[in-house]
PDB file of C-alpha atoms in Angstrom:
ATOM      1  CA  UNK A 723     106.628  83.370 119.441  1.00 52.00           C
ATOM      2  CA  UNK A 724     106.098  80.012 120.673  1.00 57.00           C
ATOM      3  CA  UNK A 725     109.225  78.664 123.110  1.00 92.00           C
ATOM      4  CA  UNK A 726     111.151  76.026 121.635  1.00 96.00           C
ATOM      5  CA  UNK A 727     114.835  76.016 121.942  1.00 96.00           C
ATOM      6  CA  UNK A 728     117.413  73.468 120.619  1.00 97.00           C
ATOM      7  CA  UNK A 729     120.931  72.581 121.553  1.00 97.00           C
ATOM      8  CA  UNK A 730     123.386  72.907 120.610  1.00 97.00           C
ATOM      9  CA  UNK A 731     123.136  74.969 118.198  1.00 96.00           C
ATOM     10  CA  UNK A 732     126.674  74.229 116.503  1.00 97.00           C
ATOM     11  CA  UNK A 733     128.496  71.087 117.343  1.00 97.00           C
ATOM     12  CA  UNK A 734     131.922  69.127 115.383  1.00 98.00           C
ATOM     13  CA  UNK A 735     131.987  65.623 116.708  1.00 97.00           C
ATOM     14  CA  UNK A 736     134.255  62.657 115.812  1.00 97.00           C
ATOM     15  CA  UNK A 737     132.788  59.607 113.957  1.00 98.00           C
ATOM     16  CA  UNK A 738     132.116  57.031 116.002  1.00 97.00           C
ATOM     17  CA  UNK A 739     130.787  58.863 119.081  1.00 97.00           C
ATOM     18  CA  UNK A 740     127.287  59.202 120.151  1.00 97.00           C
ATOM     19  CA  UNK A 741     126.271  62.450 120.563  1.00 97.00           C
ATOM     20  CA  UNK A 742     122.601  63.696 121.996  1.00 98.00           C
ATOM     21  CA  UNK A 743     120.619  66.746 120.483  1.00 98.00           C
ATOM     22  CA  UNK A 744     117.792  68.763 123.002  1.00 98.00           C
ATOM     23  CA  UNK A 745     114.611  70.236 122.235  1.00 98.00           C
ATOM     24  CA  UNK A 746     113.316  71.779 124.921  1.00 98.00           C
ATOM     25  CA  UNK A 747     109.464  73.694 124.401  1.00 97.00           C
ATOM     26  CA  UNK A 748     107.504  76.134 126.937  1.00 96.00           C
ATOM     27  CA  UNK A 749     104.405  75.297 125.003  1.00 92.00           C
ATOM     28  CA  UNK A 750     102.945  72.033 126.742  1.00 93.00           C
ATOM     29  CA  UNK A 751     102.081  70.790 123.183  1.00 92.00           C
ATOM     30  CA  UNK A 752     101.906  67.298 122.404  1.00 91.00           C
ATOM     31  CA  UNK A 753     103.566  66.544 119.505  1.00 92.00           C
ATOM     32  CA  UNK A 754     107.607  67.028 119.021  1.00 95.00           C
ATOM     33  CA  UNK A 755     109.539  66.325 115.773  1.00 95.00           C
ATOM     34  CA  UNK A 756     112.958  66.102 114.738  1.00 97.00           C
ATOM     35  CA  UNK A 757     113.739  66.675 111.014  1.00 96.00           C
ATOM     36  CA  UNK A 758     117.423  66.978 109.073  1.00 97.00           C
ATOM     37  CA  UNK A 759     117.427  69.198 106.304  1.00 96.00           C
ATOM     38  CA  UNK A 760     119.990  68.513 103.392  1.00 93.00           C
ATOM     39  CA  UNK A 761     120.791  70.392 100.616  1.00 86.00           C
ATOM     40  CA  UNK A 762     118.307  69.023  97.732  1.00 82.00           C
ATOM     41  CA  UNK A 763     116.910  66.508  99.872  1.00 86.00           C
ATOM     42  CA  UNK A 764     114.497  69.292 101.848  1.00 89.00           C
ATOM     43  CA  UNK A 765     113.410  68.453 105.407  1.00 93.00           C
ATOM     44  CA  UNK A 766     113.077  64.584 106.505  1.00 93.00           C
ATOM     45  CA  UNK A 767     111.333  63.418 109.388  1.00 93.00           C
ATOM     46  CA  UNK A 768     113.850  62.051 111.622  1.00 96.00           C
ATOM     47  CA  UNK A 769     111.134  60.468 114.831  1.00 96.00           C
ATOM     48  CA  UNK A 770     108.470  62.515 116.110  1.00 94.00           C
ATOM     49  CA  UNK A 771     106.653  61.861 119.557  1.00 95.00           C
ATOM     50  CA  UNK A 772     102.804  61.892 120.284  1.00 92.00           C
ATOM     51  CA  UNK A 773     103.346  62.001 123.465  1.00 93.00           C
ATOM     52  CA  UNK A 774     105.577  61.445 127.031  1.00 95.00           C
ATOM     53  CA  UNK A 775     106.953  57.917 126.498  1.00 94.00           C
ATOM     54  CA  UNK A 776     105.310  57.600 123.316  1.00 95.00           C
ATOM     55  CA  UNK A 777     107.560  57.888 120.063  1.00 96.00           C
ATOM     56  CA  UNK A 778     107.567  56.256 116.213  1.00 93.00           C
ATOM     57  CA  UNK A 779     109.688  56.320 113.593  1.00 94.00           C
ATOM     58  CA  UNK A 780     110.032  59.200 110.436  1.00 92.00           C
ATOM     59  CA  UNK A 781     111.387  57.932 107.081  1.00 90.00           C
ATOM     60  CA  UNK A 782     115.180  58.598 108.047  1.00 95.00           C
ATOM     61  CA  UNK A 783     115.167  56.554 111.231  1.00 96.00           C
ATOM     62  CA  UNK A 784     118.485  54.288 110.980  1.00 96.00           C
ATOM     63  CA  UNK A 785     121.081  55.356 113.256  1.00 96.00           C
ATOM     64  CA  UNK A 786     118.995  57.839 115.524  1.00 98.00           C
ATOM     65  CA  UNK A 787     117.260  57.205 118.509  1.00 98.00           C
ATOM     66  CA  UNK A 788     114.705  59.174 120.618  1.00 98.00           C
ATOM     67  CA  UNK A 789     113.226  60.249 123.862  1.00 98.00           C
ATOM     68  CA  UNK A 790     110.814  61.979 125.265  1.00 98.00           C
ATOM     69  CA  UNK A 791     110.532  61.615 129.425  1.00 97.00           C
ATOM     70  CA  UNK A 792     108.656  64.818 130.136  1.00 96.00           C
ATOM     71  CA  UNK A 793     106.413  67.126 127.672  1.00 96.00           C
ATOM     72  CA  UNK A 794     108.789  69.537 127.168  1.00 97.00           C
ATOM     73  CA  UNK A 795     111.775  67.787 126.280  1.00 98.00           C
ATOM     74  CA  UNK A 796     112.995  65.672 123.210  1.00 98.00           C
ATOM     75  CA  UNK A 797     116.106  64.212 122.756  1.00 98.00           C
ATOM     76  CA  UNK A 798     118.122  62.995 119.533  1.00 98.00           C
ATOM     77  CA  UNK A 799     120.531  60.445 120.101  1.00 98.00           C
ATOM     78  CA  UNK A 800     122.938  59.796 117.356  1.00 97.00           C
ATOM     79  CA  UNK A 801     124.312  56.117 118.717  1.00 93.00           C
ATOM     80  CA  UNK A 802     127.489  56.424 116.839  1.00 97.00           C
ATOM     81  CA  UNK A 803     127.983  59.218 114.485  1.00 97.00           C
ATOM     82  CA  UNK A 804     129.018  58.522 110.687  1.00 97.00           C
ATOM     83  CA  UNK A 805     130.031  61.720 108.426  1.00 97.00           C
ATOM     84  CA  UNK A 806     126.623  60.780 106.231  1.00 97.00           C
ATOM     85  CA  UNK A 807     125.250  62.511 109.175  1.00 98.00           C
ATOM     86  CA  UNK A 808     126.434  65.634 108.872  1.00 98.00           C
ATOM     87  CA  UNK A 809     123.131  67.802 108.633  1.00 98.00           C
ATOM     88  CA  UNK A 810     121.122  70.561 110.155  1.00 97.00           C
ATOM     89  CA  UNK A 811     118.744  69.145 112.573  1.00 98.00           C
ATOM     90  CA  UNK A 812     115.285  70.786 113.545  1.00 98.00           C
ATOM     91  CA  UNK A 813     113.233  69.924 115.894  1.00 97.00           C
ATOM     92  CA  UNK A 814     109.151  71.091 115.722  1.00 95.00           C
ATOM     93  CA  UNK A 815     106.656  71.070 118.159  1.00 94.00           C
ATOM     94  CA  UNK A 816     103.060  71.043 117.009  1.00 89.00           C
ATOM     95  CA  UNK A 817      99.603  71.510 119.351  1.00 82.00           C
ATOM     96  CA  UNK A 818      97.206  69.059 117.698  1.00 74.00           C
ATOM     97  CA  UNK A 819      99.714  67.121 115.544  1.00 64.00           C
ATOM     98  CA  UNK A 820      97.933  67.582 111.418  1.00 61.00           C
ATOM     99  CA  UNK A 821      94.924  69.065 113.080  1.00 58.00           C
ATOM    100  CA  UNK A 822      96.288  71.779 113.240  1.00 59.00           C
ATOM    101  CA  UNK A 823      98.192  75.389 111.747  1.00 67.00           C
ATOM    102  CA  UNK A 824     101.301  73.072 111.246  1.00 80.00           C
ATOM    103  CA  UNK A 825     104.596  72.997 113.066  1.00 88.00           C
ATOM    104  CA  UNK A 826     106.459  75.496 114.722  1.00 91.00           C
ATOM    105  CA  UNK A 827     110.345  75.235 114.466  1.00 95.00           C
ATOM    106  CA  UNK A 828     113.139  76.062 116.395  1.00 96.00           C
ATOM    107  CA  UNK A 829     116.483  77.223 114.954  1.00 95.00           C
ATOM    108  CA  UNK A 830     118.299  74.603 114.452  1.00 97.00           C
ATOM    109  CA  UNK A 831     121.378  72.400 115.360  1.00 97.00           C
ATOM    110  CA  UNK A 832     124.389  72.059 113.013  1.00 97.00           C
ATOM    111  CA  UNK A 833     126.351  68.796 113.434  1.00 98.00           C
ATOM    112  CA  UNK A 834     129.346  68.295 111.584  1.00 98.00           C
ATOM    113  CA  UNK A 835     130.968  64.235 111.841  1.00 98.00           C
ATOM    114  CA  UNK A 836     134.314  64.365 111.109  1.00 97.00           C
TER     115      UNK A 836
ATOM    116  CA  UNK B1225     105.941  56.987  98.510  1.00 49.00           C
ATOM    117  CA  UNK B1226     104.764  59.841  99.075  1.00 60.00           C
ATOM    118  CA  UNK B1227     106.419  62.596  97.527  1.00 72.00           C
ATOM    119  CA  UNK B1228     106.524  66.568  97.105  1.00 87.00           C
ATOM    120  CA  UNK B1229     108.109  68.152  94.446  1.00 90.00           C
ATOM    121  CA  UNK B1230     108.962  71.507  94.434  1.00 94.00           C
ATOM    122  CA  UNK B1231     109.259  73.734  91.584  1.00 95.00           C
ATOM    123  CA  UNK B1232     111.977  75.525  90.300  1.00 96.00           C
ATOM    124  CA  UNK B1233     114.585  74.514  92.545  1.00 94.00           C
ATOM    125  CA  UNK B1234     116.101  77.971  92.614  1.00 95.00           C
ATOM    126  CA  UNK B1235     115.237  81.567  91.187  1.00 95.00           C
ATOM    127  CA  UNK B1236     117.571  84.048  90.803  1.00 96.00           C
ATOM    128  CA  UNK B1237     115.394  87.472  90.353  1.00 95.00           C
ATOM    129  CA  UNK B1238     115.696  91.426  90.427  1.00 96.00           C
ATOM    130  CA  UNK B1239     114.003  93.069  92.930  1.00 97.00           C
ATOM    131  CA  UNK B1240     110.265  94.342  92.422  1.00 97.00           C
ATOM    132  CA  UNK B1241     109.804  91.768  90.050  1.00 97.00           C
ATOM    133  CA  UNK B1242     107.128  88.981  91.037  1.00 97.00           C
ATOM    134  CA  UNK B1243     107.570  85.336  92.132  1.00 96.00           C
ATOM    135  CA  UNK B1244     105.974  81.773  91.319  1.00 97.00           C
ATOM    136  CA  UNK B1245     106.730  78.778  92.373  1.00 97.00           C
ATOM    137  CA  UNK B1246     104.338  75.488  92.624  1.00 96.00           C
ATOM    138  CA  UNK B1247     104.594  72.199  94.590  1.00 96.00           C
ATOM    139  CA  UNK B1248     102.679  69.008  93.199  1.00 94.00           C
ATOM    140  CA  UNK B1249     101.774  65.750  95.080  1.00 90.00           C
ATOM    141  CA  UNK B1250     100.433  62.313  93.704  1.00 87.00           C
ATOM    142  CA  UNK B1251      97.927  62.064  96.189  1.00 86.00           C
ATOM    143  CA  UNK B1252      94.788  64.377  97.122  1.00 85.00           C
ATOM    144  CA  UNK B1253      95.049  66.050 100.825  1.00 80.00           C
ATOM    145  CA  UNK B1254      93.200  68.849 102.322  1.00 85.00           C
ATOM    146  CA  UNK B1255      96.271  70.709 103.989  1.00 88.00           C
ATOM    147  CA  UNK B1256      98.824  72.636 101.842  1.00 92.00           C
ATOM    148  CA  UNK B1257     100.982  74.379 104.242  1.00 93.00           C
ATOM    149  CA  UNK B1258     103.740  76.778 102.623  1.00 96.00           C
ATOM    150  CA  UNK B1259     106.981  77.742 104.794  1.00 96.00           C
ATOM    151  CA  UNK B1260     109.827  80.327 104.335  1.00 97.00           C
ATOM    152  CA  UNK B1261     113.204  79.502 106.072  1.00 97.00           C
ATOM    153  CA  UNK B1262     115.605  82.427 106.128  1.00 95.00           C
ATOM    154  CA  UNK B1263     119.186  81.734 106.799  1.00 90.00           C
ATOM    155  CA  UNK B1264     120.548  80.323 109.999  1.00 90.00           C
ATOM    156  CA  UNK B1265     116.830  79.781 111.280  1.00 93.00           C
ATOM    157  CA  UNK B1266     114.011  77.195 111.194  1.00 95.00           C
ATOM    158  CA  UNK B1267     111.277  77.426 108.284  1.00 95.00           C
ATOM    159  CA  UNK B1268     108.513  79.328 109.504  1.00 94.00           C
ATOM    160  CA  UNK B1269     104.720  79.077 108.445  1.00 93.00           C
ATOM    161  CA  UNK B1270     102.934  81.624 105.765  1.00 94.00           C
ATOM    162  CA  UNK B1271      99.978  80.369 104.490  1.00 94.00           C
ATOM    163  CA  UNK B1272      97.902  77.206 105.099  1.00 91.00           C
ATOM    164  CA  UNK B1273      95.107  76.322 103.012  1.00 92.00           C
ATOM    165  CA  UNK B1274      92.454  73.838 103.593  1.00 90.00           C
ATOM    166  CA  UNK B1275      89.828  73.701 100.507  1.00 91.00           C
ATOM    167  CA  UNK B1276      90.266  73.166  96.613  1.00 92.00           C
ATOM    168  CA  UNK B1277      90.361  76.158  95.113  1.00 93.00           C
ATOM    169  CA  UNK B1278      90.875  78.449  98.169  1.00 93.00           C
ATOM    170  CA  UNK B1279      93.152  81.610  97.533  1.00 95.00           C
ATOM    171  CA  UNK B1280      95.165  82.891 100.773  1.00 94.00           C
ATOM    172  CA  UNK B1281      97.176  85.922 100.850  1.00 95.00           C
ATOM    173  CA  UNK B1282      99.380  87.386 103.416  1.00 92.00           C
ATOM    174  CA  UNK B1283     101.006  90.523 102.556  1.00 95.00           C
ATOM    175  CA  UNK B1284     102.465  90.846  98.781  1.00 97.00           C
ATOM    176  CA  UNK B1285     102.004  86.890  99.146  1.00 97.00           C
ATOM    177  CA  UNK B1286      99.562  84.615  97.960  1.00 97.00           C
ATOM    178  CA  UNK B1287      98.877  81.170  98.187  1.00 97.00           C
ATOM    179  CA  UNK B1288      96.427  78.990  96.158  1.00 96.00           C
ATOM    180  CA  UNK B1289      94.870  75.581  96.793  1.00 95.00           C
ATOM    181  CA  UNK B1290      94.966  73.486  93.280  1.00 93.00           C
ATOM    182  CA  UNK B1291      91.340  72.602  92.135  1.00 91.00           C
ATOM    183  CA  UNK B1292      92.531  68.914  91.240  1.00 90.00           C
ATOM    184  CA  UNK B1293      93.636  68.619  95.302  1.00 89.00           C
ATOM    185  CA  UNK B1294      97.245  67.829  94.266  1.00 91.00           C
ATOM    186  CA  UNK B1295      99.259  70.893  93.882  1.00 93.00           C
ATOM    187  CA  UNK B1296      99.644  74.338  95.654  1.00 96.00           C
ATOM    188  CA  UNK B1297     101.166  77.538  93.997  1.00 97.00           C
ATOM    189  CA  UNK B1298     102.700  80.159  95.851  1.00 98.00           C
ATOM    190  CA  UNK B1299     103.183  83.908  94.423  1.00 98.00           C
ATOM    191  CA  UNK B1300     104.929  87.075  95.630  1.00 97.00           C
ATOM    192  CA  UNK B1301     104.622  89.979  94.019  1.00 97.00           C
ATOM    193  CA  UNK B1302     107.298  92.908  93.828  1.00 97.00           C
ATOM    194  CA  UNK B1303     110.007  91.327  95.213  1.00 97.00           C
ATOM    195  CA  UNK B1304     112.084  92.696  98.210  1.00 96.00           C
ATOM    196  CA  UNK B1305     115.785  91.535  99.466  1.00 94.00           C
ATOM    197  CA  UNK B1306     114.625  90.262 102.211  1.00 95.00           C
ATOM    198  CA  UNK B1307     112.336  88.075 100.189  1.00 96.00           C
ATOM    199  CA  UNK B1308     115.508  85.833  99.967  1.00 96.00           C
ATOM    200  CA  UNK B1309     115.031  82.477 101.709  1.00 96.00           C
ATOM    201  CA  UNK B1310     114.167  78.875 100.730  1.00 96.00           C
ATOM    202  CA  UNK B1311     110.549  78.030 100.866  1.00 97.00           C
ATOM    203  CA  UNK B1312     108.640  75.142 101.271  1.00 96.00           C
ATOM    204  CA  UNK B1313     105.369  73.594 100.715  1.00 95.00           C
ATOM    205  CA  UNK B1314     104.006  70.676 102.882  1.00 93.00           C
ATOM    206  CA  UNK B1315     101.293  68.412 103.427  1.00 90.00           C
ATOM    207  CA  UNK B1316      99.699  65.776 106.032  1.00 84.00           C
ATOM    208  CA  UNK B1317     100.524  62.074 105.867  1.00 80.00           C
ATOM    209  CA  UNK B1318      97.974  59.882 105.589  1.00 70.00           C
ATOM    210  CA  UNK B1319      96.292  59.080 109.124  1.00 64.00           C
ATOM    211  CA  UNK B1320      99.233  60.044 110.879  1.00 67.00           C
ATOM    212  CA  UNK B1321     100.056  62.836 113.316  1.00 73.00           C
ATOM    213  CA  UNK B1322     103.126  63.996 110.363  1.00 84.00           C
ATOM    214  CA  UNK B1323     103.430  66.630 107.959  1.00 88.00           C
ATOM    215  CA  UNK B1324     106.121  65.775 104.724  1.00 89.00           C
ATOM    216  CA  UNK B1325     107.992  68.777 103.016  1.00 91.00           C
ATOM    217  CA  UNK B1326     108.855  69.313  99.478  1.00 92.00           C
ATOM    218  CA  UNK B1327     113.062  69.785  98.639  1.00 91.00           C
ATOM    219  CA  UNK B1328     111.933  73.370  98.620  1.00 94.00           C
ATOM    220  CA  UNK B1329     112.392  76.541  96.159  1.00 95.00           C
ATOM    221  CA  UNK B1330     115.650  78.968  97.046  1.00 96.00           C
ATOM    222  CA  UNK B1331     115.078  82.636  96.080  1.00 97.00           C
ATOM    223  CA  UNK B1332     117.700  85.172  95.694  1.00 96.00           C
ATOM    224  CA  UNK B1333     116.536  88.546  95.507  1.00 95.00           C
ATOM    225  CA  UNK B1334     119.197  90.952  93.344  1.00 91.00           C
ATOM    226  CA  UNK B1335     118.895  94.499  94.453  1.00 84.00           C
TER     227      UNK B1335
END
């Protein structure tokens, strides 16, 4: 299985607060994702990263922020956290972005804002 | 925009009885990618397609490429429990480096 890790993996914050989600991969691929899954609403691409230093926004964008200093790890910044974004985050790290067998996924984070 | 839907939403079934669910896009791509997520993990891939018409299978499932380039159907046959799971198709953006994701179809398998 490829090595991609996230954490936390469960995680209550207050609204208000920022709070920072990690991807970390073993797989020296290029492209990293981060998606939020909702009930009815599927998975929605949060950012996703090309590259080291090199980042663009997804269709959910607003109130998240990214990073990506080295190739194996992405970070999700929440600046400051609003119940709305209480969700199941994944993050997905691809080899040769749509050029490719698709995404692989790691397990998830579960944020609750309360 | 660019949207997938998914079809049914849910399906409640008994066990050994088959499965079919279908995902439709309004544009034409050359990917269809379908995805099973079991609980507490992330979705993981089971078929990709990448021609009109093509017919995949893996196991008791079996995916097929729409001839009109904008839909994907997905079948299982004699459903197991552990056939329980939500499932997803997907596709590539246009010109991007991005795959979308339909809402995705949850299956409950009744033993």
């Amino acid at each position: 299985d490829a090595g991609i890790t996230q954490s936390p993996r469960h995680k209550v914050t207050e609204t208000g607060t920022p709070v920072t989600l990690r991807c970390h991969q073993t797989e020296n691929h290029r492209y990293m994702y981060w998606y939020r899954q909702d009930p009815g609403h599927g998975l929605r691409l949060i950012h996703y990263s090309y590259g080291v230093k090199d980042t663009d926004k997804g269709e959910v964008s607003d109130g998240y922020s990214v990073s990506r200093s080295k190739t194996e790890d992405f970070l999700l910044t929440l600046e400051s956290a609003t119940s709305s974004q209480t969700s199941v985050y994944f993050c997905a790290i691809s080899e040769r972005g749509t050029d490719s067998y698709g995404y692989t996924f790691g397990s998830g984070t579960r944020l609750t804002v309360v | 925009g660019q949207q997938l839907n998914q079809s049914p939403q849910s399906m409640f079934i008994q066990e050994g009885e088959d499965v079919s669910m279908n995902c439709t896009s309004s544009s034409i791509f050359n990917t269809w990618l379908w995805y099973k997520q079991e609980p507490g993990e992330g979705p993981v891939l089971l078929i990709a397609l990448y021609k009109a018409g093509e017919l995949t299978s893996n196991g008791r499932l079996t995916a097929q490429f729409g001839i009109t380039r904008k839909d994907s159907f997905l079948n299982i046959s004699a459903s197991i429990p552990s056939d329980v799971g939500i499932y997803f198709c997907a596709r590539p953006t246009s010109g991007t480096y991005k795959y979308i994701f339909g809402t995705g179809t949850r299956l409950k398998v009744l033993a």
